[in-house]
Coordinates of C-alpha atoms in Angstrom, one line a residue:
M1 CA 0.4 0.1 -0.1
K2 CA 1.7 3.4 -1.4
K3 CA 1.4 6.1 1.2
V4 CA 0.6 9.5 -0.3
A5 CA -0.1 12.6 1.2
L6 CA -2.3 15.4 0.0
I7 CA -1.2 19.1 0.6
Y8 CA -3.7 21.6 -0.3
S9 CA -3.6 25.7 1.5
K10 CA -7.1 26.6 1.2
N11 CA -10.7 25.1 2.4
I12 CA -11.6 21.9 0.5
S13 CA -15.5 22.9 1.6
D14 CA -14.9 26.2 -0.6
L15 CA -17.2 27.1 -3.3
T16 CA -14.7 26.4 -5.8
G17 CA -13.8 23.9 -8.3
V18 CA -10.3 23.5 -7.4
S19 CA -11.6 22.7 -3.8
A20 CA -14.6 20.5 -5.2
V21 CA -11.4 17.8 -6.8
M22 CA -9.9 18.4 -3.5
R23 CA -13.0 17.4 -2.0
S24 CA -13.4 14.6 -4.2
F25 CA -10.3 13.2 -3.3
A26 CA -11.2 13.6 0.8
E27 CA -14.9 11.7 0.2
N28 CA -13.1 8.7 -2.3
K29 CA -10.4 7.6 0.0
D30 CA -11.7 3.9 -0.5
L31 CA -11.6 4.3 -4.1
F32 CA -7.8 5.1 -4.2
K33 CA -7.7 2.3 -1.2
K34 CA -8.7 -0.2 -4.0
N35 CA -6.3 0.8 -6.0
G36 CA -3.2 -0.1 -3.5
I37 CA -3.2 3.6 -1.9
E38 CA -3.5 5.2 1.2
L39 CA -4.7 8.8 1.1
S40 CA -4.0 11.3 3.7
V41 CA -5.4 14.6 3.4
Y42 CA -4.1 18.2 4.7
S43 CA -5.6 21.2 4.2
R44 CA -6.8 24.9 5.8
E45 CA -9.1 22.7 7.6
N46 CA -6.1 20.8 9.7
I47 CA -4.9 24.5 10.8
C48 CA -8.3 26.3 11.8
N49 CA -10.7 23.7 12.2
K50 CA -14.8 24.2 12.0
S51 CA -14.9 25.8 15.5
Q52 CA -12.2 28.5 15.3
I53 CA -13.5 29.4 11.6
L54 CA -17.2 29.4 13.2
K55 CA -15.6 31.9 16.0
E56 CA -13.4 34.2 13.3
A57 CA -17.3 34.9 11.3
R58 CA -19.0 35.8 14.8
R59 CA -15.9 38.3 15.6
S60 CA -16.2 39.4 11.8
N61 CA -18.0 42.6 13.2
N62 CA -15.4 43.6 15.5
L63 CA -13.0 46.5 15.1
K64 CA -9.6 44.1 14.1
Q65 CA -11.8 42.9 11.3
R66 CA -13.1 45.7 9.8
I67 CA -10.0 46.9 9.6
K68 CA -8.5 44.1 7.8
S69 CA -11.7 43.8 5.8
K70 CA -10.8 48.0 4.6
I71 CA -7.2 47.2 4.1
S72 CA -8.1 43.8 1.8
Q73 CA -10.5 46.2 -0.3
F74 CA -7.7 48.9 -0.6
I75 CA -5.5 46.1 -2.0
T76 CA -7.7 44.4 -4.4
K77 CA -8.6 47.7 -5.8
H78 CA -5.6 48.8 -6.6
A79 CA -4.1 45.5 -7.6
K80 CA -4.8 46.1 -11.5
K81 CA -2.9 48.5 -11.5
H82 CA 0.0 48.7 -9.0
S83 CA 2.4 45.7 -9.2
L84 CA 3.1 45.7 -5.3
F85 CA -0.4 45.6 -4.9
A86 CA -1.2 43.0 -7.2
F87 CA 2.4 40.9 -5.4
L88 CA 0.5 41.7 -2.1
K89 CA -2.8 39.7 -3.1
I90 CA -1.1 36.8 -4.6
Y91 CA 0.9 36.8 -1.1
I92 CA -1.8 37.3 1.0
A93 CA -4.2 34.7 -1.3
S94 CA -1.9 32.3 -2.3
I95 CA 2.0 32.5 -0.8
R96 CA 1.2 33.0 3.3
P97 CA -1.2 30.1 3.2
A98 CA 0.8 27.9 1.5
K99 CA 3.7 28.5 4.1
K100 CA 0.8 27.9 6.8
I101 CA 0.0 24.6 5.8
V102 CA 3.7 22.9 4.6
Q103 CA 5.0 24.1 8.3
Y104 CA 1.9 21.9 9.5
F105 CA 2.6 19.2 7.4
V106 CA 6.3 19.1 8.3
N107 CA 5.3 19.5 11.8
Q108 CA 3.6 16.4 11.9
N109 CA 6.8 14.5 11.1
K110 CA 5.4 11.3 9.1
K111 CA 6.7 9.8 6.4
Y112 CA 4.6 9.2 3.1
D113 CA 5.8 7.4 -0.6
I114 CA 4.5 10.5 -2.6
I115 CA 3.3 14.3 -1.7
F116 CA 0.5 15.4 -3.9
I117 CA 0.2 18.9 -4.2
H118 CA -2.3 20.7 -6.4
E119 CA -0.4 24.3 -6.8
I120 CA 3.0 25.7 -7.5
F121 CA 3.3 28.0 -4.2
T122 CA 2.8 24.8 -1.5
C123 CA 5.3 22.8 -3.6
Y124 CA 7.6 25.3 -4.0
E125 CA 7.2 25.5 0.0
Y126 CA 7.4 22.1 0.9
L127 CA 10.9 21.5 -1.4
K128 CA 12.0 24.4 0.5
Q129 CA 11.4 22.8 4.0
C130 CA 11.2 19.2 3.4
Q131 CA 14.0 16.7 2.6
S132 CA 11.7 14.0 2.4
Q133 CA 12.9 11.0 0.0
A134 CA 9.3 11.2 -1.1
K135 CA 8.1 11.4 -4.8
T136 CA 6.4 14.7 -6.0
I137 CA 3.3 15.4 -8.2
L138 CA 2.6 18.9 -8.9
H139 CA -1.2 19.0 -10.4
C140 CA -1.3 22.3 -12.3
C141 CA -5.0 23.6 -14.2
G142 CA -3.3 25.0 -17.1
D143 CA -0.6 27.7 -18.0
I144 CA 0.9 28.0 -14.0
Y145 CA 0.5 31.9 -14.1
S146 CA -2.0 32.3 -16.9
S147 CA -4.8 33.8 -14.2
Y148 CA -1.9 36.3 -12.8
K149 CA -1.4 37.4 -16.0
L150 CA -5.0 38.2 -17.5
D151 CA -5.7 39.5 -13.7
Y152 CA -3.2 42.0 -13.2
K153 CA -2.1 43.8 -16.7
N154 CA 1.2 45.2 -16.1
F155 CA 2.1 42.5 -13.3
E156 CA 4.4 40.4 -15.9
K157 CA 6.9 42.8 -16.6
S158 CA 7.5 43.4 -12.7
I159 CA 10.1 42.4 -10.6
Y160 CA 7.5 40.8 -8.3
Y161 CA 6.8 38.7 -11.5
K162 CA 10.4 37.7 -11.4
Y163 CA 10.0 36.3 -8.1
L164 CA 7.5 33.7 -9.4
L165 CA 9.5 32.8 -12.5
H166 CA 12.2 31.7 -9.5
I167 CA 9.6 29.5 -7.4
E168 CA 8.2 28.0 -11.6
S169 CA 12.4 27.3 -12.4
R170 CA 13.3 26.0 -8.8
V171 CA 10.0 23.8 -8.4
L172 CA 9.9 22.6 -12.3
S173 CA 13.5 21.3 -12.1
E174 CA 12.8 19.2 -8.6
V175 CA 9.4 18.0 -8.8
D176 CA 8.7 14.3 -10.2
K177 CA 5.9 14.8 -12.2
L178 CA 3.5 16.9 -13.6
G179 CA 0.2 16.8 -14.0
F180 CA -2.4 18.8 -16.1
V181 CA -6.1 18.7 -16.2
A182 CA -6.4 18.4 -19.9
Q183 CA -3.9 17.4 -23.0
T184 CA -4.3 20.5 -24.6
P185 CA -2.6 22.3 -21.7
C186 CA 0.1 19.6 -21.7
R187 CA 0.9 20.4 -25.1
N188 CA 1.0 24.4 -24.5
F189 CA 3.2 23.7 -21.7
L190 CA 5.7 21.5 -23.8
K191 CA 5.6 24.1 -26.6
E192 CA 6.8 26.7 -24.0
Y193 CA 9.4 24.6 -22.2
P194 CA 10.6 22.2 -24.7
D195 CA 13.1 21.1 -22.4
F196 CA 11.1 19.6 -19.8
H197 CA 10.9 15.5 -20.0
K198 CA 7.8 15.0 -21.8
E199 CA 7.6 11.2 -19.8
N200 CA 7.3 13.3 -16.3
I201 CA 4.3 15.0 -17.7
F202 CA 0.6 13.6 -17.3
H203 CA -2.6 14.6 -17.7
V204 CA -6.4 13.6 -16.0
W205 CA -9.7 15.0 -16.4
N206 CA -11.8 16.2 -13.8
G207 CA -14.5 13.6 -12.6
I208 CA -17.8 14.8 -10.4
A209 CA -19.9 11.9 -8.8
I210 CA -22.2 10.0 -10.3
I211 CA -25.8 11.4 -8.6
P212 CA -29.3 10.7 -9.2
K213 CA -30.2 12.0 -12.8
I214 CA -31.5 15.8 -12.2
D215 CA -35.2 16.1 -13.2
I216 CA -34.9 19.0 -15.6
Q217 CA -38.3 20.6 -15.0
E218 CA -40.3 21.4 -18.1
N219 CA -40.2 25.0 -19.1
Q220 CA -43.8 26.4 -18.8
K221 CA -41.9 30.5 -19.3
K222 CA -42.1 32.0 -22.4
Y223 CA -38.3 32.5 -22.8
L224 CA -35.4 30.0 -22.6
E225 CA -33.3 30.2 -19.0
I226 CA -29.6 30.3 -19.2
C227 CA -27.6 29.9 -16.6
C228 CA -23.8 30.7 -15.5
I229 CA -22.0 29.4 -12.4
A230 CA -18.9 30.3 -11.7
T231 CA -16.8 33.2 -9.5
I232 CA -17.7 36.4 -10.9
Y233 CA -14.5 38.7 -12.1
E234 CA -13.3 39.1 -15.3
R235 CA -11.5 36.1 -16.4
K236 CA -14.8 34.3 -16.5
G237 CA -16.4 36.5 -19.1
Q238 CA -19.7 37.3 -17.3
K239 CA -19.3 41.5 -18.6
F240 CA -19.5 39.8 -22.0
I241 CA -23.1 38.4 -20.7
V242 CA -24.3 42.1 -19.9
E243 CA -22.8 44.1 -22.6
A244 CA -24.4 41.3 -25.1
L245 CA -28.1 42.1 -23.4
N246 CA -27.6 45.9 -24.0
T247 CA -26.3 45.1 -27.4
L248 CA -28.8 43.3 -28.3
K249 CA -31.4 45.6 -26.6
H250 CA -30.5 48.7 -28.3
S251 CA -30.9 46.8 -31.3
G252 CA -34.3 45.7 -31.5
S253 CA -32.9 42.1 -31.5
L254 CA -33.6 40.6 -27.9
P255 CA -35.2 37.1 -28.4
D256 CA -37.4 35.8 -24.9
I257 CA -34.2 34.3 -22.9
H258 CA -33.5 34.9 -19.0
F259 CA -29.9 34.6 -18.0
S260 CA -29.4 33.7 -14.1
I261 CA -25.6 34.2 -13.1
V262 CA -24.8 32.0 -10.3
G263 CA -22.0 33.2 -7.7
D264 CA -19.6 35.9 -6.4
G265 CA -16.6 37.9 -6.6
T266 CA -14.7 40.8 -7.4
S267 CA -16.8 41.9 -10.6
K268 CA -20.8 41.4 -8.6
N269 CA -21.7 44.7 -7.5
E270 CA -20.2 46.4 -10.4
L271 CA -21.8 44.2 -13.3
Q272 CA -25.0 43.9 -11.1
Q273 CA -25.2 47.9 -11.2
L274 CA -24.3 47.8 -14.9
S275 CA -27.6 45.9 -15.5
I276 CA -29.4 48.6 -13.9
D277 CA -27.6 51.3 -16.0
Y278 CA -28.6 49.3 -18.8
G279 CA -32.5 48.9 -17.8
I280 CA -31.9 44.6 -18.7
E281 CA -32.9 43.7 -15.4
K282 CA -35.5 41.6 -16.5
Y283 CA -33.0 39.6 -18.2
I284 CA -30.7 39.0 -16.1
T285 CA -30.7 38.2 -12.7
F286 CA -27.5 37.6 -10.4
C287 CA -28.0 35.2 -7.6
G288 CA -25.0 34.9 -5.6
S289 CA -23.3 32.1 -3.9
S290 CA -25.0 29.0 -3.6
N291 CA -24.5 25.7 -2.0
D292 CA -27.4 24.2 -4.1
I293 CA -26.9 24.8 -7.8
T294 CA -28.8 21.5 -8.4
H295 CA -31.6 23.8 -8.0
Y296 CA -30.4 26.3 -11.2
L297 CA -29.3 23.5 -12.9
S298 CA -32.7 22.0 -12.9
Q299 CA -34.2 25.0 -14.0
S300 CA -32.3 26.2 -16.7
D301 CA -32.5 25.0 -20.7
I302 CA -28.9 25.9 -21.2
F303 CA -25.2 26.3 -19.7
I304 CA -23.4 29.4 -20.5
L305 CA -19.5 29.7 -19.3
P306 CA -17.9 32.3 -21.5
S307 CA -14.4 32.3 -19.9
M308 CA -11.0 33.6 -21.2
D309 CA -8.9 31.2 -19.8
E310 CA -10.1 27.8 -17.9
G311 CA -8.7 24.5 -16.7
F312 CA -11.1 21.7 -17.0
P313 CA -14.0 23.8 -15.1
I314 CA -16.2 21.5 -12.7
S315 CA -19.4 23.7 -13.5
I316 CA -19.1 22.6 -16.9
L317 CA -19.3 19.2 -15.5
E318 CA -22.1 19.6 -13.2
A319 CA -24.3 21.1 -15.8
M320 CA -23.5 17.7 -18.5
R321 CA -24.1 15.9 -15.5
A322 CA -27.9 17.7 -15.2
S323 CA -28.5 17.0 -19.3
L324 CA -27.6 20.9 -20.0
P325 CA -26.3 21.3 -23.4
I326 CA -23.0 23.7 -22.8
V327 CA -22.3 27.1 -24.6
S328 CA -18.4 27.8 -23.6
T329 CA -15.0 29.0 -25.7
K330 CA -12.3 27.3 -26.6
V331 CA -10.2 27.7 -23.8
G332 CA -8.1 25.2 -21.4
G333 CA -9.0 22.0 -21.1
I334 CA -13.2 23.4 -22.0
P335 CA -12.3 21.3 -26.5
E336 CA -12.1 18.4 -24.6
M337 CA -15.6 18.5 -22.9
L338 CA -17.7 20.2 -25.5
E339 CA -18.0 18.7 -29.2
N340 CA -19.4 21.4 -31.2
G341 CA -22.9 21.1 -32.5
V342 CA -22.6 17.5 -30.3
N343 CA -23.5 18.8 -26.6
G344 CA -23.0 22.5 -27.5
I345 CA -21.8 25.2 -29.5
F346 CA -18.6 27.3 -29.0
I347 CA -18.4 30.9 -29.0
D348 CA -15.8 33.7 -29.0
P349 CA -14.7 35.0 -25.2
S350 CA -16.3 38.3 -26.4
T351 CA -19.2 40.7 -26.8
K352 CA -19.6 39.5 -30.3
G353 CA -19.6 36.0 -29.3
V354 CA -22.0 36.1 -26.7
C355 CA -24.1 38.0 -29.6
D356 CA -23.9 35.6 -32.0
F357 CA -25.1 33.0 -29.3
I358 CA -27.9 34.9 -28.0
S359 CA -29.1 36.0 -32.0
N360 CA -28.9 32.3 -33.3
I361 CA -30.6 31.0 -30.1
N362 CA -33.5 29.4 -31.6
N363 CA -31.6 27.8 -34.3
Y364 CA -30.4 24.4 -32.2
D365 CA -32.1 21.4 -30.8
W366 CA -30.7 22.1 -27.0
K367 CA -32.6 19.4 -25.6
A368 CA -31.3 16.7 -27.7
M369 CA -27.6 18.4 -27.1
G370 CA -28.4 18.4 -23.3
E371 CA -29.3 14.7 -23.9
K372 CA -25.6 14.0 -25.1
S373 CA -23.6 15.9 -22.1
Y374 CA -25.2 13.3 -20.1
Q375 CA -24.0 10.7 -22.5
I376 CA -21.0 12.1 -22.2
F377 CA -20.0 12.4 -18.8
L378 CA -21.0 8.8 -18.0
E379 CA -18.2 8.1 -20.4
K380 CA -15.9 10.0 -19.5
F381 CA -16.2 12.6 -16.1
T382 CA -17.1 10.4 -12.9
V383 CA -15.1 10.5 -10.0
K384 CA -14.4 6.9 -10.2
T385 CA -12.6 7.3 -14.1
M386 CA -10.5 10.5 -12.7
I387 CA -9.2 8.4 -9.5
D388 CA -8.6 5.4 -11.4
S389 CA -6.5 7.6 -13.8
Y390 CA -4.5 9.4 -10.8
S391 CA -4.3 6.0 -9.5
S392 CA -2.2 4.2 -12.5
V393 CA 0.0 7.9 -12.2
I394 CA 0.7 7.3 -8.3
N395 CA 1.3 3.6 -8.6
Q396 CA 3.7 3.9 -11.5
L397 CA 6.0 5.9 -9.5
S398 CA 8.3 4.1 -7.8

């Protein structure tokens, strides 16, 4: 039995795609065990247990917490324009938690055959702090720093980005296996790093649990309901939806549709206000975060994710599991999830791309594409398929 430690610097209970995958690992240790792997999971929950998290929430209105919140808001506001604030945001959100979880892991003083890490900063801290003989696997969603390049326009030219490149260089020179969520990111990585040993790269598609098939409610409304579930910020492209609705409303060519935008994020308030300013509130609802996405999926006819950058979105898998057709972009691993004209359609990540989709919305058999989505999910993207694939990689590593 191989002993494997999964180290994750965030909460596995967070409402993000990455945390959902980590949660799947933690909840399916029995599947790993059947494959000869004993998995231990280390996450922020180990450092800050549920009672501590509740205490933090209760203290959220005290002066200290309010000051922290104001500082965080100030950093976020200036991060897009100033590289120093961008780095501070990255440090607070990712580097500092990585240091904490690795220090906690080191203090446990336990031996493992393989260390499995999802994020580069945690991997860097592990390689710095540990002199273990254990093999290391780093798993990436795609281009390691692509989200930072998109979110912070000038960051790539700064001295702070050079520090991230130093981290990247050390990790890539020392890690034993480098995994990606799809074939496309693998190919893109090898183009950028042609000297990296191909035999040390692998890809495994994300997978989610099979649940009783969601009963998609027959749409009794006179409009098509379109759902987008994602963190709301620039990279995910929800602004394209708002701008497209405004464009088509003014041209008088807006069909009978409604969008439900589920999620929270730095752009939510801005886009919500923009929809009011444009007078398109009847066509779009910002629903906020939800622990019950099944409700929104079951009420929808189509799922859309107009992202500019992605790994292998869990939200698309959840929509496929709910028998919904997918409208998305040719980024990251999405082309390996979506077959154009079969279980959905591709659009450009732009206002025009969303406009074209809306303008032609009545030209597709969405129900048939939704049924195909569910078939593809069962064939390729279940949690068992994912864990079997990871187990194969782990068992080949000696």
